[in-house]
PDB file of C-alpha atoms in Angstrom:
ATOM      1  CA  MET A 269     -42.766  27.233 -31.729  1.00  0.00           C
ATOM      2  CA  ASN A 270     -39.789  24.608 -31.861  1.00  0.00           C
ATOM      3  CA  ASN A 271     -40.305  21.986 -34.616  1.00  0.00           C
ATOM      4  CA  THR A 272     -39.526  18.924 -32.841  1.00  0.00           C
ATOM      5  CA  PHE A 273     -39.864  16.491 -35.444  1.00  0.00           C
ATOM      6  CA  ASP A 274     -37.478  14.537 -37.511  1.00  0.00           C
ATOM      7  CA  SER A 275     -37.471  15.008 -40.863  1.00  0.00           C
ATOM      8  CA  HIS A 276     -40.878  15.000 -41.712  1.00  0.00           C
ATOM      9  CA  PRO A 277     -44.079  16.072 -38.992  1.00  0.00           C
ATOM     10  CA  PRO A 278     -46.729  13.517 -38.538  1.00  0.00           C
ATOM     11  CA  LEU A 279     -48.992  16.372 -40.756  1.00  0.00           C
ATOM     12  CA  SER A 280     -47.750  18.886 -43.503  1.00  0.00           C
ATOM     13  CA  ARG A 281     -49.829  21.620 -44.853  1.00  0.00           C
ATOM     14  CA  ARG A 282     -47.482  24.174 -46.072  1.00  0.00           C
ATOM     15  CA  LEU A 283     -48.882  27.815 -46.928  1.00  0.00           C
ATOM     16  CA  ALA A 284     -47.104  30.277 -48.657  1.00  0.00           C
ATOM     17  CA  LEU A 285     -47.658  34.082 -47.682  1.00  0.00           C
ATOM     18  CA  SER A 286     -47.939  35.002 -51.215  1.00  0.00           C
ATOM     19  CA  GLU A 287     -51.131  32.731 -51.634  1.00  0.00           C
ATOM     20  CA  VAL A 288     -53.150  34.537 -48.612  1.00  0.00           C
ATOM     21  CA  PRO A 289     -55.335  37.466 -50.134  1.00  0.00           C
ATOM     22  CA  PRO A 290     -55.604  40.964 -48.321  1.00  0.00           C
ATOM     23  CA  GLU A 291     -58.956  39.986 -46.902  1.00  0.00           C
ATOM     24  CA  GLY A 292     -57.425  36.541 -45.574  1.00  0.00           C
ATOM     25  CA  LEU A 293     -57.794  32.767 -45.930  1.00  0.00           C
ATOM     26  CA  ASP A 294     -60.203  29.877 -45.081  1.00  0.00           C
ATOM     27  CA  VAL A 295     -57.826  26.999 -44.375  1.00  0.00           C
ATOM     28  CA  ASP A 296     -59.780  23.406 -43.306  1.00  0.00           C
ATOM     29  CA  ILE A 297     -57.251  20.683 -42.519  1.00  0.00           C
ATOM     30  CA  ARG A 298     -58.624  16.888 -42.318  1.00  0.00           C
ATOM     31  CA  ALA A 299     -55.947  14.503 -41.191  1.00  0.00           C
ATOM     32  CA  THR A 300     -56.120  10.896 -43.541  1.00  0.00           C
ATOM     33  CA  PRO A 301     -56.236   7.516 -42.024  1.00  0.00           C
ATOM     34  CA  ALA A 302     -52.340   7.675 -42.238  1.00  0.00           C
ATOM     35  CA  GLU A 303     -51.751  10.676 -40.698  1.00  0.00           C
ATOM     36  CA  CYS A 304     -53.655   9.851 -37.831  1.00  0.00           C
ATOM     37  CA  ALA A 305     -51.835   6.552 -37.164  1.00  0.00           C
ATOM     38  CA  ALA A 306     -48.116   8.601 -37.456  1.00  0.00           C
ATOM     39  CA  LEU A 307     -49.756  11.300 -34.966  1.00  0.00           C
ATOM     40  CA  ALA A 308     -50.811   8.305 -32.526  1.00  0.00           C
ATOM     41  CA  GLN A 309     -47.307   6.985 -33.136  1.00  0.00           C
ATOM     42  CA  HIS A 310     -45.614  10.238 -32.503  1.00  0.00           C
ATOM     43  CA  ASN A 311     -47.527  10.920 -29.616  1.00  0.00           C
ATOM     44  CA  ALA A 312     -47.647   7.549 -28.141  1.00  0.00           C
ATOM     45  CA  LEU A 313     -51.274   7.088 -28.256  1.00  0.00           C
ATOM     46  CA  PRO A 314     -53.385   3.796 -29.290  1.00  0.00           C
ATOM     47  CA  ALA A 315     -55.251   5.455 -31.977  1.00  0.00           C
ATOM     48  CA  VAL A 316     -56.106   9.000 -33.487  1.00  0.00           C
ATOM     49  CA  HIS A 317     -59.361   8.220 -34.726  1.00  0.00           C
ATOM     50  CA  SER A 318     -60.140  11.825 -36.524  1.00  0.00           C
ATOM     51  CA  LEU A 319     -58.080  15.440 -36.369  1.00  0.00           C
ATOM     52  CA  GLN A 320     -59.636  18.533 -38.276  1.00  0.00           C
ATOM     53  CA  ALA A 321     -58.189  21.617 -37.660  1.00  0.00           C
ATOM     54  CA  GLU A 322     -60.490  24.927 -39.049  1.00  0.00           C
ATOM     55  CA  LEU A 323     -57.998  28.003 -39.453  1.00  0.00           C
ATOM     56  CA  ARG A 324     -57.940  31.357 -40.348  1.00  0.00           C
ATOM     57  CA  ALA A 325     -54.788  33.045 -41.924  1.00  0.00           C
ATOM     58  CA  ARG A 326     -54.349  36.863 -42.473  1.00  0.00           C
ATOM     59  CA  LYS A 327     -51.275  38.647 -43.693  1.00  0.00           C
ATOM     60  CA  ARG A 328     -50.101  40.728 -40.611  1.00  0.00           C
ATOM     61  CA  ARG A 329     -48.090  43.859 -41.258  1.00  0.00           C
ATOM     62  CA  GLY A 330     -47.595  43.161 -45.030  1.00  0.00           C
ATOM     63  CA  ASP A 331     -44.307  40.671 -44.594  1.00  0.00           C
ATOM     64  CA  GLY A 332     -45.988  38.355 -41.411  1.00  0.00           C
ATOM     65  CA  LEU A 333     -48.655  36.079 -41.097  1.00  0.00           C
ATOM     66  CA  GLU A 334     -50.992  35.531 -38.062  1.00  0.00           C
ATOM     67  CA  ILE A 335     -53.269  32.194 -37.510  1.00  0.00           C
ATOM     68  CA  GLU A 336     -56.249  31.995 -35.446  1.00  0.00           C
ATOM     69  CA  GLY A 337     -58.503  28.587 -35.361  1.00  0.00           C
ATOM     70  CA  GLU A 338     -59.126  25.530 -33.372  1.00  0.00           C
ATOM     71  CA  LEU A 339     -58.440  21.701 -33.672  1.00  0.00           C
ATOM     72  CA  ARG A 340     -60.809  18.987 -32.980  1.00  0.00           C
ATOM     73  CA  ALA A 341     -59.566  15.375 -32.946  1.00  0.00           C
ATOM     74  CA  SER A 342     -61.383  12.054 -31.623  1.00  0.00           C
ATOM     75  CA  ILE A 343     -58.504  10.270 -29.719  1.00  0.00           C
ATOM     76  CA  ARG A 344     -57.657   6.810 -27.894  1.00  0.00           C
ATOM     77  CA  GLN A 345     -55.827   7.159 -24.668  1.00  0.00           C
ATOM     78  CA  THR A 346     -54.709   4.687 -21.719  1.00  0.00           C
ATOM     79  CA  CYS A 347     -55.662   5.446 -18.688  1.00  0.00           C
ATOM     80  CA  VAL A 348     -52.788   5.776 -16.356  1.00  0.00           C
ATOM     81  CA  THR A 349     -54.563   4.702 -13.147  1.00  0.00           C
ATOM     82  CA  THR A 350     -56.662   1.704 -14.726  1.00  0.00           C
ATOM     83  CA  LEU A 351     -54.473   1.385 -17.976  1.00  0.00           C
ATOM     84  CA  GLU A 352     -57.212   0.602 -19.532  1.00  0.00           C
ATOM     85  CA  GLU A 353     -57.651   2.093 -23.110  1.00  0.00           C
ATOM     86  CA  PHE A 354     -60.507   4.372 -23.577  1.00  0.00           C
ATOM     87  CA  ASP A 355     -61.902   7.292 -26.229  1.00  0.00           C
ATOM     88  CA  SER A 356     -62.041  11.085 -25.767  1.00  0.00           C
ATOM     89  CA  GLU A 357     -62.379  14.424 -27.648  1.00  0.00           C
ATOM     90  CA  LEU A 358     -59.720  16.967 -27.851  1.00  0.00           C
ATOM     91  CA  ILE A 359     -60.485  20.450 -28.532  1.00  0.00           C
ATOM     92  CA  GLU A 360     -57.905  23.205 -28.663  1.00  0.00           C
ATOM     93  CA  PRO A 361     -57.821  26.755 -29.875  1.00  0.00           C
ATOM     94  CA  ILE A 362     -54.961  27.878 -32.234  1.00  0.00           C
ATOM     95  CA  GLN A 363     -53.110  31.302 -32.577  1.00  0.00           C
ATOM     96  CA  MET A 364     -50.081  31.939 -33.579  1.00  0.00           C
ATOM     97  CA  ARG A 365     -48.410  34.955 -35.171  1.00  0.00           C
ATOM     98  CA  PHE A 366     -44.872  34.720 -37.607  1.00  0.00           C
ATOM     99  CA  ALA A 367     -42.978  37.284 -39.289  1.00  0.00           C
ATOM    100  CA  PRO A 368     -39.847  36.838 -41.121  1.00  0.00           C
ATOM    101  CA  PRO A 369     -36.361  36.447 -38.807  1.00  0.00           C
ATOM    102  CA  PRO A 370     -34.198  39.972 -38.801  1.00  0.00           C
ATOM    103  CA  ASP A 371     -31.952  38.679 -41.551  1.00  0.00           C
ATOM    104  CA  GLU A 372     -34.812  38.210 -44.066  1.00  0.00           C
ATOM    105  CA  ALA A 373     -36.948  41.148 -43.068  1.00  0.00           C
ATOM    106  CA  PRO A 374     -36.756  44.257 -45.096  1.00  0.00           C
ATOM    107  CA  ARG A 375     -34.612  47.021 -43.656  1.00  0.00           C
ATOM    108  CA  GLY A 376     -36.429  50.716 -43.927  1.00  0.00           C
ATOM    109  CA  ARG A 377     -38.284  52.472 -41.449  1.00  0.00           C
ATOM    110  CA  GLY A 378     -41.698  50.568 -41.581  1.00  0.00           C
ATOM    111  CA  ARG A 379     -39.910  47.663 -39.883  1.00  0.00           C
ATOM    112  CA  GLN A 380     -38.291  49.830 -36.977  1.00  0.00           C
ATOM    113  CA  GLU A 381     -41.961  50.997 -36.408  1.00  0.00           C
ATOM    114  CA  GLU A 382     -43.022  47.196 -36.403  1.00  0.00           C
ATOM    115  CA  LEU A 383     -40.185  46.332 -33.367  1.00  0.00           C
ATOM    116  CA  THR A 384     -41.250  48.996 -31.184  1.00  0.00           C
ATOM    117  CA  GLU A 385     -44.596  48.049 -31.297  1.00  0.00           C
ATOM    118  CA  ILE A 386     -43.956  44.397 -29.606  1.00  0.00           C
ATOM    119  CA  SER A 387     -45.717  44.284 -26.074  1.00  0.00           C
ATOM    120  CA  LEU A 388     -43.137  42.580 -23.273  1.00  0.00           C
ATOM    121  CA  ASP A 389     -46.897  40.884 -22.483  1.00  0.00           C
ATOM    122  CA  GLU A 390     -47.239  38.913 -25.934  1.00  0.00           C
ATOM    123  CA  ASP A 391     -45.287  36.220 -27.162  1.00  0.00           C
ATOM    124  CA  PRO A 392     -42.817  37.559 -29.971  1.00  0.00           C
ATOM    125  CA  PRO A 393     -43.921  35.903 -33.385  1.00  0.00           C
ATOM    126  CA  ASP A 394     -42.383  32.640 -34.703  1.00  0.00           C
ATOM    127  CA  PRO A 395     -40.265  32.851 -37.576  1.00  0.00           C
ATOM    128  CA  LEU A 396     -41.547  32.642 -41.352  1.00  0.00           C
ATOM    129  CA  ILE A 397     -39.144  30.990 -43.213  1.00  0.00           C
ATOM    130  CA  GLY A 398     -38.737  31.877 -46.703  1.00  0.00           C
ATOM    131  CA  GLY A 399     -42.297  33.434 -46.236  1.00  0.00           C
ATOM    132  CA  VAL A 400     -43.918  29.186 -45.616  1.00  0.00           C
ATOM    133  CA  VAL A 401     -45.485  28.395 -42.724  1.00  0.00           C
ATOM    134  CA  ASP A 402     -46.583  24.733 -42.253  1.00  0.00           C
ATOM    135  CA  LEU A 403     -49.727  24.974 -40.739  1.00  0.00           C
ATOM    136  CA  GLY A 404     -49.825  21.016 -40.751  1.00  0.00           C
ATOM    137  CA  ALA A 405     -47.046  20.917 -38.305  1.00  0.00           C
ATOM    138  CA  VAL A 406     -48.672  23.642 -36.259  1.00  0.00           C
ATOM    139  CA  VAL A 407     -51.363  21.556 -36.021  1.00  0.00           C
ATOM    140  CA  SER A 408     -49.535  19.047 -34.993  1.00  0.00           C
ATOM    141  CA  GLU A 409     -47.321  21.246 -32.353  1.00  0.00           C
ATOM    142  CA  PHE A 410     -50.954  21.946 -30.645  1.00  0.00           C
ATOM    143  CA  PHE A 411     -52.738  18.974 -30.644  1.00  0.00           C
ATOM    144  CA  THR A 412     -49.068  17.425 -29.170  1.00  0.00           C
ATOM    145  CA  LEU A 413     -49.549  19.959 -26.102  1.00  0.00           C
ATOM    146  CA  ALA A 414     -53.082  19.565 -25.686  1.00  0.00           C
ATOM    147  CA  LEU A 415     -52.742  15.980 -24.716  1.00  0.00           C
ATOM    148  CA  ASP A 416     -52.713  15.137 -21.349  1.00  0.00           C
ATOM    149  CA  PRO A 417     -49.570  13.714 -19.988  1.00  0.00           C
ATOM    150  CA  TYR A 418     -51.990  11.630 -17.588  1.00  0.00           C
ATOM    151  CA  PRO A 419     -54.938  10.860 -18.757  1.00  0.00           C
ATOM    152  CA  ARG A 420     -57.954   9.020 -16.554  1.00  0.00           C
ATOM    153  CA  LYS A 421     -60.280   7.332 -17.810  1.00  0.00           C
ATOM    154  CA  PRO A 422     -63.637   9.223 -16.770  1.00  0.00           C
ATOM    155  CA  SER A 423     -65.091   6.277 -14.543  1.00  0.00           C
ATOM    156  CA  ALA A 424     -61.581   5.255 -12.845  1.00  0.00           C
ATOM    157  CA  ASN A 425     -60.528   5.982  -9.197  1.00  0.00           C
ATOM    158  CA  PHE A 426     -57.376   5.550  -7.719  1.00  0.00           C
ATOM    159  CA  VAL A 427     -58.007   3.849  -4.075  1.00  0.00           C
ATOM    160  CA  GLU A 428     -54.811   4.600  -2.244  1.00  0.00           C
ATOM    161  CA  PRO A 429     -54.270   1.244  -0.169  1.00  0.00           C
ATOM    162  CA  GLN A 430     -55.027   1.530   3.647  1.00  0.00           C
ATOM    163  CA  PRO A 431     -52.462   0.384   6.248  1.00  0.00           C
ATOM    164  CA  GLY A 432     -53.685  -3.233   7.880  1.00  0.00           C
ATOM    165  CA  ASP A 433     -55.155  -4.352   4.291  1.00  0.00           C
ATOM    166  CA  GLY A 434     -53.423  -7.357   3.246  1.00  0.00           C
ATOM    167  CA  ALA A 435     -50.048  -8.040   3.969  1.00  0.00           C
ATOM    168  CA  GLN A 436     -47.513  -6.829   6.249  1.00  0.00           C
ATOM    169  CA  ALA A 437     -46.011  -3.596   5.019  1.00  0.00           C
ATOM    170  CA  VAL A 438     -42.002  -4.068   4.682  1.00  0.00           C
ATOM    171  CA  SER A 439     -39.916  -1.569   4.739  1.00  0.00           C
ATOM    172  CA  PRO A 440     -37.877  -1.286   0.989  1.00  0.00           C
ATOM    173  CA  PHE A 441     -34.417  -0.878   2.960  1.00  0.00           C
ATOM    174  CA  ALA A 442     -35.308  -4.781   4.559  1.00  0.00           C
ATOM    175  CA  ALA A 443     -33.074  -6.529   1.770  1.00  0.00           C
ATOM    176  CA  LEU A 444     -30.488  -4.371   2.556  1.00  0.00           C
ATOM    177  CA  GLY A 445     -30.597  -5.129   6.295  1.00  0.00           C
ATOM    178  CA  ARG A 446     -30.640  -8.816   5.546  1.00  0.00           C
ATOM    179  CA  LEU A 447     -27.408  -8.383   3.446  1.00  0.00           C
ATOM    180  CA  LYS A 448     -25.511  -6.278   6.125  1.00  0.00           C
ATOM    181  CA  PRO A 449     -23.184  -9.039   8.359  1.00  0.00           C
ATOM    182  CA  ARG A 450     -24.339  -9.528  12.193  1.00  0.00           C
ATOM    183  CA  ARG A 451     -21.898  -8.926  14.501  1.00  0.00           C
ATOM    184  CA  GLU A 452     -22.149 -11.245  17.594  1.00  0.00           C
ATOM    185  CA  ALA A 453     -20.925  -9.419  20.828  1.00  0.00           C
TER     186      ALA A 453
END
């Protein structure tokens, strides 16, 4: 995933590959109130009440990293139908793979075997720059991608105006017609 944040993501938790033991590492991320406010501002939300991610980090083929888990958030959104704010819960699975970019990868036979195992059906791993992943930025991106771009309050119903309701329908071009000089025959 591309890092689309300015110089600092709203949530940051760096994890070095060297910190992950062979059996893997459980990582629990809980956003502070300031981080929740930054996430809300970054995503144009009235509020992020809470955000938590429970992740499992495992080494992948020696120099790579695999992250799996789930994020849960309690948020306040604005309904696109009524423009009223409402609270909702967000649950999103997280799964990502990281590998060093080709210029940082160790050379040799083992690396060549790894490259031939990549399937066309799966995304290539994201770059593992300097052996470090910012798990907070990963969680922030999954949070942003999981948001409904057109949130609706559960009880909100859009009622399409019916012809004949209220005023006479006016063509949007009626004003242009009044600007055109009339010719007299």
